[in-house]
GROMACS .gro file of N, CA and C in nm:
model
  423
    1LEU      N    1  15.113  -0.429   9.885
    1LEU     CA    2  14.978  -0.456   9.870
    1LEU      C    3  14.934  -0.434   9.704
    2ASP      N    4  14.955  -0.305   9.666
    2ASP     CA    5  14.940  -0.275   9.527
    2ASP      C    6  15.006  -0.373   9.430
    3ALA      N    7  15.121  -0.404   9.467
    3ALA     CA    8  15.211  -0.497   9.370
    3ALA      C    9  15.127  -0.627   9.380
    4CYS      N   10  15.077  -0.660   9.486
    4CYS     CA   11  15.002  -0.795   9.486
    4CYS      C   12  14.877  -0.786   9.411
    5ARG      N   13  14.802  -0.679   9.415
    5ARG     CA   14  14.684  -0.663   9.350
    5ARG      C   15  14.713  -0.659   9.193
    6VAL      N   16  14.830  -0.591   9.151
    6VAL     CA   17  14.848  -0.591   9.014
    6VAL      C   18  14.886  -0.727   8.973
    7GLU      N   19  14.959  -0.785   9.045
    7GLU     CA   20  14.990  -0.948   9.014
    7GLU      C   21  14.872  -1.032   9.007
    8CYS      N   22  14.779  -1.018   9.106
    8CYS     CA   23  14.668  -1.101   9.120
    8CYS      C   24  14.563  -1.061   8.985
    9HIS      N   25  14.570  -0.933   8.953
    9HIS     CA   26  14.473  -0.899   8.835
    9HIS      C   27  14.539  -0.951   8.702
   10GLU      N   28  14.686  -0.950   8.702
   10GLU     CA   29  14.738  -1.017   8.594
   10GLU      C   30  14.720  -1.163   8.585
   11TRP      N   31  14.732  -1.227   8.699
   11TRP     CA   32  14.697  -1.389   8.704
   11TRP      C   33  14.557  -1.394   8.656
   12LYS      N   34  14.458  -1.324   8.699
   12LYS     CA   35  14.322  -1.343   8.668
   12LYS      C   36  14.317  -1.317   8.507
   13TRP      N   37  14.372  -1.215   8.459
   13TRP     CA   38  14.360  -1.193   8.313
   13TRP      C   39  14.428  -1.307   8.253
   14GLN      N   40  14.536  -1.357   8.295
   14GLN     CA   41  14.607  -1.476   8.227
   14GLN      C   42  14.520  -1.595   8.233
   15ALA      N   43  14.444  -1.624   8.340
   15ALA     CA   44  14.352  -1.725   8.368
   15ALA      C   45  14.251  -1.708   8.278
   16GLY      N   46  14.194  -1.596   8.238
   16GLY     CA   47  14.078  -1.577   8.163
   16GLY      C   48  14.118  -1.615   8.028
   17GLU      N   49  14.244  -1.564   7.983
   17GLU     CA   50  14.294  -1.592   7.844
   17GLU      C   51  14.305  -1.751   7.844
   18LEU      N   52  14.365  -1.821   7.942
   18LEU     CA   53  14.375  -1.962   7.940
   18LEU      C   54  14.255  -2.036   7.924
   19ARG      N   55  14.154  -1.970   8.008
   19ARG     CA   56  13.999  -2.026   7.973
   19ARG      C   57  13.957  -2.023   7.846
   20LYS      N   58  13.968  -1.912   7.787
   20LYS     CA   59  13.938  -1.891   7.640
   20LYS      C   60  14.001  -1.968   7.546
   21GLU      N   61  14.141  -2.004   7.575
   21GLU     CA   62  14.211  -2.084   7.495
   21GLU      C   63  14.168  -2.219   7.526
   22GLN      N   64  14.143  -2.266   7.646
   22GLN     CA   65  14.101  -2.415   7.671
   22GLN      C   66  13.973  -2.418   7.607
   23GLU      N   67  13.878  -2.338   7.608
   23GLU     CA   68  13.735  -2.342   7.531
   23GLU      C   69  13.754  -2.359   7.391
   24ALA      N   70  13.852  -2.290   7.339
   24ALA     CA   71  13.859  -2.300   7.183
   24ALA      C   72  13.928  -2.439   7.157
   25ILE      N   73  14.024  -2.483   7.260
   25ILE     CA   74  14.081  -2.612   7.215
   25ILE      C   75  13.984  -2.731   7.250
   26GLU      N   76  13.886  -2.711   7.351
   26GLU     CA   77  13.789  -2.797   7.374
   26GLU      C   78  13.690  -2.795   7.245
   27HIS      N   79  13.666  -2.691   7.205
   27HIS     CA   80  13.571  -2.682   7.071
   27HIS      C   81  13.636  -2.748   6.953
   28LYS      N   82  13.756  -2.728   6.946
   28LYS     CA   83  13.838  -2.793   6.832
   28LYS      C   84  13.855  -2.928   6.873
   29LEU      N   85  13.859  -2.989   6.979
   29LEU     CA   86  13.872  -3.125   7.013
   29LEU      C   87  13.742  -3.185   6.975
   30GLN      N   88  13.631  -3.119   7.012
   30GLN     CA   89  13.502  -3.190   6.997
   30GLN      C   90  13.472  -3.193   6.839
   31ALA      N   91  13.516  -3.090   6.778
   31ALA     CA   92  13.507  -3.090   6.627
   31ALA      C   93  13.588  -3.207   6.569
   32LEU      N   94  13.715  -3.234   6.619
   32LEU     CA   95  13.792  -3.332   6.576
   32LEU      C   96  13.726  -3.475   6.597
   33THR      N   97  13.688  -3.478   6.723
   33THR     CA   98  13.616  -3.595   6.763
   33THR      C   99  13.491  -3.641   6.672
   34THR      N  100  13.418  -3.527   6.633
   34THR     CA  101  13.310  -3.557   6.551
   34THR      C  102  13.365  -3.592   6.410
   35GLU      N  103  13.452  -3.534   6.362
   35GLU     CA  104  13.511  -3.578   6.237
   35GLU      C  105  13.574  -3.700   6.239
   36ASN      N  106  13.647  -3.731   6.337
   36ASN     CA  107  13.707  -3.883   6.358
   36ASN      C  108  13.589  -3.989   6.353
   37ALA      N  109  13.477  -3.966   6.444
   37ALA     CA  110  13.364  -4.049   6.437
   37ALA      C  111  13.315  -4.068   6.299
   38ARG      N  112  13.297  -3.954   6.229
   38ARG     CA  113  13.254  -3.967   6.086
   38ARG      C  114  13.335  -4.034   6.003
   39MET      N  115  13.477  -4.015   6.010
   39MET     CA  116  13.564  -4.099   5.938
   39MET      C  117  13.568  -4.238   5.973
   40PHE      N  118  13.552  -4.286   6.092
   40PHE     CA  119  13.559  -4.404   6.131
   40PHE      C  120  13.430  -4.479   6.075
   41GLY      N  121  13.307  -4.426   6.083
   41GLY     CA  122  13.184  -4.459   5.998
   41GLY      C  123  13.221  -4.478   5.854
   42ASP      N  124  13.273  -4.378   5.793
   42ASP     CA  125  13.312  -4.397   5.660
   42ASP      C  126  13.402  -4.505   5.632
   43ASN      N  127  13.511  -4.513   5.718
   43ASN     CA  128  13.598  -4.635   5.702
   43ASN      C  129  13.531  -4.757   5.703
   44ALA      N  130  13.449  -4.783   5.816
   44ALA     CA  131  13.373  -4.922   5.828
   44ALA      C  132  13.284  -4.930   5.699
   45ALA      N  133  13.209  -4.839   5.645
   45ALA     CA  134  13.131  -4.847   5.530
   45ALA      C  135  13.237  -4.889   5.404
   46LEU      N  136  13.334  -4.829   5.373
   46LEU     CA  137  13.424  -4.856   5.296
   46LEU      C  138  13.491  -5.002   5.290
   47ARG      N  139  13.515  -5.038   5.419
   47ARG     CA  140  13.558  -5.184   5.431
   47ARG      C  141  13.454  -5.278   5.404
   48LEU      N  142  13.322  -5.248   5.433
   48LEU     CA  143  13.215  -5.324   5.400
   48LEU      C  144  13.209  -5.337   5.255
   49GLU      N  145  13.207  -5.212   5.193
   49GLU     CA  146  13.189  -5.231   5.040
   49GLU      C  147  13.302  -5.294   4.979
   50ASN      N  148  13.422  -5.282   5.043
   50ASN     CA  149  13.543  -5.350   4.973
   50ASN      C  150  13.511  -5.482   4.990
   51LYS      N  151  13.462  -5.543   5.097
   51LYS     CA  152  13.452  -5.684   5.124
   51LYS      C  153  13.349  -5.741   5.028
   52THR      N  154  13.232  -5.667   5.003
   52THR     CA  155  13.141  -5.694   4.916
   52THR      C  156  13.199  -5.704   4.774
   53LEU      N  157  13.275  -5.603   4.733
   53LEU     CA  158  13.323  -5.616   4.597
   53LEU      C  159  13.431  -5.734   4.578
   54GLU      N  160  13.501  -5.752   4.689
   54GLU     CA  161  13.591  -5.880   4.678
   54GLU      C  162  13.496  -6.007   4.650
   55GLN      N  163  13.393  -6.008   4.729
   55GLN     CA  164  13.308  -6.146   4.730
   55GLN      C  165  13.250  -6.132   4.569
   56VAL      N  166  13.209  -6.026   4.524
   56VAL     CA  167  13.156  -6.029   4.388
   56VAL      C  168  13.268  -6.076   4.284
   57ALA      N  169  13.377  -6.011   4.304
   57ALA     CA  170  13.497  -6.045   4.215
   57ALA      C  171  13.515  -6.190   4.237
   58ALA      N  172  13.528  -6.249   4.349
   58ALA     CA  173  13.558  -6.382   4.367
   58ALA      C  174  13.439  -6.470   4.300
   59ARG      N  175  13.315  -6.431   4.311
   59ARG     CA  176  13.200  -6.507   4.227
   59ARG      C  177  13.218  -6.496   4.088
   60HIS      N  178  13.260  -6.376   4.057
   60HIS     CA  179  13.274  -6.353   3.927
   60HIS      C  180  13.392  -6.453   3.840
   61VAL      N  181  13.506  -6.467   3.936
   61VAL     CA  182  13.618  -6.544   3.894
   61VAL      C  183  13.564  -6.694   3.894
   62ASP      N  184  13.488  -6.739   3.993
   62ASP     CA  185  13.441  -6.875   3.999
   62ASP      C  186  13.357  -6.899   3.882
   63ASP      N  187  13.253  -6.798   3.855
   63ASP     CA  188  13.167  -6.812   3.744
   63ASP      C  189  13.224  -6.826   3.615
   64LYS      N  190  13.325  -6.749   3.590
   64LYS     CA  191  13.413  -6.746   3.467
   64LYS      C  192  13.504  -6.873   3.458
   65PHE      N  193  13.531  -6.932   3.573
   65PHE     CA  194  13.607  -7.056   3.564
   65PHE      C  195  13.520  -7.160   3.517
   66GLN      N  196  13.411  -7.157   3.590
   66GLN     CA  197  13.297  -7.270   3.581
   66GLN      C  198  13.269  -7.264   3.421
   67LEU      N  199  13.227  -7.139   3.366
   67LEU     CA  200  13.202  -7.141   3.221
   67LEU      C  201  13.298  -7.198   3.141
   68SER      N  202  13.432  -7.149   3.172
   68SER     CA  203  13.552  -7.189   3.089
   68SER      C  204  13.561  -7.350   3.101
   69GLU      N  205  13.539  -7.401   3.215
   69GLU     CA  206  13.549  -7.556   3.245
   69GLU      C  207  13.426  -7.615   3.161
   70GLN      N  208  13.308  -7.557   3.163
   70GLN     CA  209  13.200  -7.616   3.085
   70GLN      C  210  13.216  -7.590   2.955
   71HIS      N  211  13.261  -7.481   2.904
   71HIS     CA  212  13.312  -7.502   2.756
   71HIS      C  213  13.418  -7.586   2.709
   72ALA      N  214  13.514  -7.607   2.810
   72ALA     CA  215  13.622  -7.703   2.777
   72ALA      C  216  13.550  -7.846   2.772
   73ASN      N  217  13.467  -7.872   2.876
   73ASN     CA  218  13.398  -7.988   2.858
   73ASN      C  219  13.301  -8.016   2.748
   74GLU      N  220  13.236  -7.914   2.706
   74GLU     CA  221  13.154  -7.921   2.587
   74GLU      C  222  13.237  -7.931   2.449
   75ARG      N  223  13.353  -7.882   2.446
   75ARG     CA  224  13.442  -7.896   2.338
   75ARG      C  225  13.488  -8.037   2.333
   76ALA      N  226  13.522  -8.096   2.456
   76ALA     CA  227  13.570  -8.233   2.474
   76ALA      C  228  13.461  -8.320   2.413
   77GLU      N  229  13.344  -8.306   2.458
   77GLU     CA  230  13.227  -8.381   2.423
   77GLU      C  231  13.196  -8.373   2.275
   78ILE      N  232  13.206  -8.258   2.219
   78ILE     CA  233  13.186  -8.251   2.074
   78ILE      C  234  13.306  -8.317   2.000
   79SER      N  235  13.434  -8.307   2.053
   79SER     CA  236  13.535  -8.352   1.979
   79SER      C  237  13.539  -8.529   1.983
   80GLU      N  238  13.477  -8.569   2.102
   80GLU     CA  239  13.477  -8.715   2.123
   80GLU      C  240  13.349  -8.762   2.025
   81LYS      N  241  13.249  -8.684   2.021
   81LYS     CA  242  13.134  -8.721   1.942
   81LYS      C  243  13.175  -8.714   1.792
   82PHE      N  244  13.258  -8.624   1.739
   82PHE     CA  245  13.318  -8.619   1.614
   82PHE      C  246  13.407  -8.740   1.586
   83LYS      N  247  13.497  -8.772   1.679
   83LYS     CA  248  13.576  -8.884   1.668
   83LYS      C  249  13.499  -9.018   1.654
   84ASN      N  250  13.411  -9.022   1.726
   84ASN     CA  251  13.294  -9.142   1.737
   84ASN      C  252  13.244  -9.158   1.585
   85GLU      N  253  13.180  -9.042   1.546
   85GLU     CA  254  13.128  -9.043   1.413
   85GLU      C  255  13.219  -9.065   1.290
   86ILE      N  256  13.338  -9.017   1.306
   86ILE     CA  257  13.448  -9.037   1.213
   86ILE      C  258  13.474  -9.198   1.215
   87SER      N  259  13.480  -9.250   1.336
   87SER     CA  260  13.518  -9.396   1.350
   87SER      C  261  13.412  -9.480   1.290
   88GLU      N  262  13.286  -9.449   1.312
   88GLU     CA  263  13.165  -9.508   1.269
   88GLU      C  264  13.152  -9.514   1.113
   89MET      N  265  13.188  -9.387   1.063
   89MET     CA  266  13.174  -9.357   0.910
   89MET      C  267  13.289  -9.449   0.854
   90SER      N  268  13.409  -9.446   0.921
   90SER     CA  269  13.522  -9.540   0.856
   90SER      C  270  13.491  -9.684   0.856
   91GLU      N  271  13.426  -9.730   0.965
   91GLU     CA  272  13.369  -9.870   0.989
   91GLU      C  273  13.269  -9.893   0.866
   92LEU      N  274  13.175  -9.798   0.864
   92LEU     CA  275  13.073  -9.817   0.744
   92LEU      C  276  13.142  -9.816   0.611
   93LYS      N  277  13.231  -9.750   0.584
   93LYS     CA  278  13.307  -9.730   0.458
   93LYS      C  279  13.373  -9.871   0.448
   94GLU      N  280  13.435  -9.915   0.533
   94GLU     CA  281  13.491 -10.059   0.528
   94GLU      C  282  13.402 -10.144   0.494
   95ARG      N  283  13.285 -10.161   0.565
   95ARG     CA  284  13.189 -10.275   0.542
   95ARG      C  285  13.126 -10.241   0.400
   96LYS      N  286  13.106 -10.112   0.345
   96LYS     CA  287  13.062 -10.102   0.229
   96LYS      C  288  13.157 -10.132   0.112
   97GLU      N  289  13.290 -10.116   0.144
   97GLU     CA  290  13.387 -10.142   0.048
   97GLU      C  291  13.401 -10.312   0.047
   98THR      N  292  13.367 -10.365   0.169
   98THR     CA  293  13.368 -10.507   0.161
   98THR      C  294  13.256 -10.571   0.087
   99GLU      N  295  13.139 -10.509   0.109
   99GLU     CA  296  13.007 -10.538   0.030
   99GLU      C  297  13.027 -10.525  -0.126
  100ILE      N  298  13.079 -10.418  -0.161
  100ILE     CA  299  13.116 -10.384  -0.302
  100ILE      C  300  13.223 -10.507  -0.362
  101CYS      N  301  13.323 -10.536  -0.284
  101CYS     CA  302  13.397 -10.647  -0.326
  101CYS      C  303  13.333 -10.770  -0.335
  102GLU      N  304  13.242 -10.808  -0.241
  102GLU     CA  305  13.187 -10.915  -0.231
  102GLU      C  306  13.086 -10.925  -0.342
  103LEU      N  307  13.027 -10.803  -0.385
  103LEU     CA  308  12.927 -10.799  -0.498
  103LEU      C  309  13.004 -10.817  -0.626
  104LYS      N  310  13.109 -10.745  -0.639
  104LYS     CA  311  13.190 -10.778  -0.768
  104LYS      C  312  13.234 -10.902  -0.765
  105LEU      N  313  13.264 -10.998  -0.674
  105LEU     CA  314  13.289 -11.137  -0.682
  105LEU      C  315  13.177 -11.207  -0.706
  106LEU      N  316  13.054 -11.181  -0.677
  106LEU     CA  317  12.937 -11.249  -0.711
  106LEU      C  318  12.920 -11.215  -0.843
  107VAL      N  319  12.931 -11.074  -0.897
  107VAL     CA  320  12.910 -11.050  -1.030
  107VAL      C  321  13.009 -11.135  -1.122
  108GLY      N  322  13.122 -11.146  -1.074
  108GLY     CA  323  13.226 -11.228  -1.142
  108GLY      C  324  13.184 -11.377  -1.170
  109LEU      N  325  13.139 -11.430  -1.048
  109LEU     CA  326  13.086 -11.572  -1.050
  109LEU      C  327  12.973 -11.573  -1.127
  110HIS      N  328  12.877 -11.500  -1.129
  110HIS     CA  329  12.769 -11.493  -1.238
  110HIS      C  330  12.797 -11.494  -1.374
  111ALA      N  331  12.906 -11.408  -1.411
  111ALA     CA  332  12.940 -11.388  -1.532
  111ALA      C  333  13.026 -11.526  -1.575
  112VAL      N  334  13.081 -11.597  -1.486
  112VAL     CA  335  13.149 -11.722  -1.523
  112VAL      C  336  13.021 -11.819  -1.546
  113GLU      N  337  12.929 -11.821  -1.459
  113GLU     CA  338  12.817 -11.906  -1.468
  113GLU      C  339  12.738 -11.878  -1.602
  114VAL      N  340  12.730 -11.759  -1.630
  114VAL     CA  341  12.644 -11.727  -1.751
  114VAL      C  342  12.744 -11.767  -1.889
  115LEU      N  343  12.869 -11.758  -1.878
  115LEU     CA  344  12.954 -11.815  -1.984
  115LEU      C  345  12.955 -11.961  -1.998
  116GLU      N  346  12.959 -12.034  -1.893
  116GLU     CA  347  12.956 -12.177  -1.868
  116GLU      C  348  12.808 -12.220  -1.935
  117ALA      N  349  12.713 -12.139  -1.899
  117ALA     CA  350  12.562 -12.184  -1.926
  117ALA      C  351  12.558 -12.168  -2.088
  118ARG      N  352  12.619 -12.042  -2.136
  118ARG     CA  353  12.616 -12.011  -2.284
  118ARG      C  354  12.704 -12.125  -2.353
  119THR      N  355  12.814 -12.160  -2.283
  119THR     CA  356  12.893 -12.282  -2.354
  119THR      C  357  12.813 -12.395  -2.372
  120LEU      N  358  12.753 -12.433  -2.253
  120LEU     CA  359  12.661 -12.554  -2.257
  120LEU      C  360  12.552 -12.540  -2.349
  121LEU      N  361  12.492 -12.426  -2.360
  121LEU     CA  362  12.376 -12.404  -2.454
  121LEU      C  363  12.425 -12.426  -2.595
  122GLN      N  364  12.558 -12.372  -2.619
  122GLN     CA  365  12.610 -12.384  -2.756
  122GLN      C  366  12.632 -12.521  -2.790
  123ASP      N  367  12.697 -12.586  -2.688
  123ASP     CA  368  12.714 -12.741  -2.715
  123ASP      C  369  12.601 -12.805  -2.737
  124ARG      N  370  12.502 -12.783  -2.665
  124ARG     CA  371  12.351 -12.861  -2.680
  124ARG      C  372  12.313 -12.818  -2.822
  125CYS      N  373  12.329 -12.683  -2.852
  125CYS     CA  374  12.270 -12.652  -2.977
  125CYS      C  375  12.344 -12.708  -3.095
  126ARG      N  376  12.479 -12.744  -3.088
  126ARG     CA  377  12.563 -12.813  -3.191
  126ARG      C  378  12.521 -12.953  -3.194
  127ASP      N  379  12.496 -13.016  -3.060
  127ASP     CA  380  12.436 -13.148  -3.053
  127ASP      C  381  12.296 -13.165  -3.120
  128LEU      N  382  12.221 -13.075  -3.099
  128LEU     CA  383  12.096 -13.071  -3.157
  128LEU      C  384  12.095 -13.055  -3.312
  129VAL      N  385  12.173 -12.971  -3.345
  129VAL     CA  386  12.213 -12.959  -3.507
  129VAL      C  387  12.265 -13.083  -3.545
  130ALA      N  388  12.345 -13.134  -3.468
  130ALA     CA  389  12.417 -13.257  -3.524
  130ALA      C  390  12.305 -13.372  -3.532
  131LEU      N  391  12.239 -13.374  -3.432
  131LEU     CA  392  12.124 -13.491  -3.417
  131LEU      C  393  12.034 -13.468  -3.535
  132GLU      N  394  11.984 -13.331  -3.551
  132GLU     CA  395  11.877 -13.319  -3.661
  132GLU      C  396  11.943 -13.350  -3.800
  133ALA      N  397  12.073 -13.319  -3.817
  133ALA     CA  398  12.147 -13.359  -3.949
  133ALA      C  399  12.144 -13.515  -3.958
  134LYS      N  400  12.170 -13.582  -3.849
  134LYS     CA  401  12.172 -13.730  -3.854
  134LYS      C  402  12.035 -13.780  -3.879
  135MET      N  403  11.936 -13.720  -3.818
  135MET     CA  404  11.790 -13.783  -3.846
  135MET      C  405  11.761 -13.729  -3.981
  136LYS      N  406  11.792 -13.632  -4.041
  136LYS     CA  407  11.760 -13.592  -4.186
  136LYS      C  408  11.837 -13.702  -4.278
  137ASP      N  409  11.960 -13.739  -4.223
  137ASP     CA  410  12.038 -13.825  -4.309
  137ASP      C  411  11.962 -13.962  -4.316
  138LYS      N  412  11.916 -14.005  -4.209
  138LYS     CA  413  11.849 -14.137  -4.180
  138LYS      C  414  11.713 -14.121  -4.261
  139GLU      N  415  11.662 -14.011  -4.258
  139GLU     CA  416  11.525 -14.003  -4.339
  139GLU      C  417  11.555 -14.008  -4.474
  140ASP      N  418  11.672 -13.949  -4.513
  140ASP     CA  419  11.683 -13.952  -4.674
  140ASP      C  420  11.746 -14.076  -4.703
  141GLN      N  421  11.784 -14.157  -4.624
  141GLN     CA  422  11.835 -14.301  -4.678
  141GLN      C  423  11.707 -14.383  -4.669
   0.00000   0.00000   0.00000
């Protein structure tokens, strides 16, 4: 009977130790559960922040692409505008060169007309001098 009492006392002592150990384990489990929940919340917040950052980055890339495309379009428009202006200036230059040639031709024609008129005038002056000379001869006779 004494042996049973000693054994029973030993089991009670072991049961008490096991309860203490179980309480420590439950306390540690509670702390780990709380830490796990906090980490889960942090993880969810980080995922949301990451998604937001990805969206911001995607918008930034889109904006940059649109600006790049806009600049390319503006450069193309400016280039086209300069090409058109150069073409217009070339056409204007050709027209002006044609006008200059036409004016030179007109000046040449007028010079010919002036020479013809001068020759005609000289011929008339000779005829007039000759006529005056004849008239003087007739008067003298």
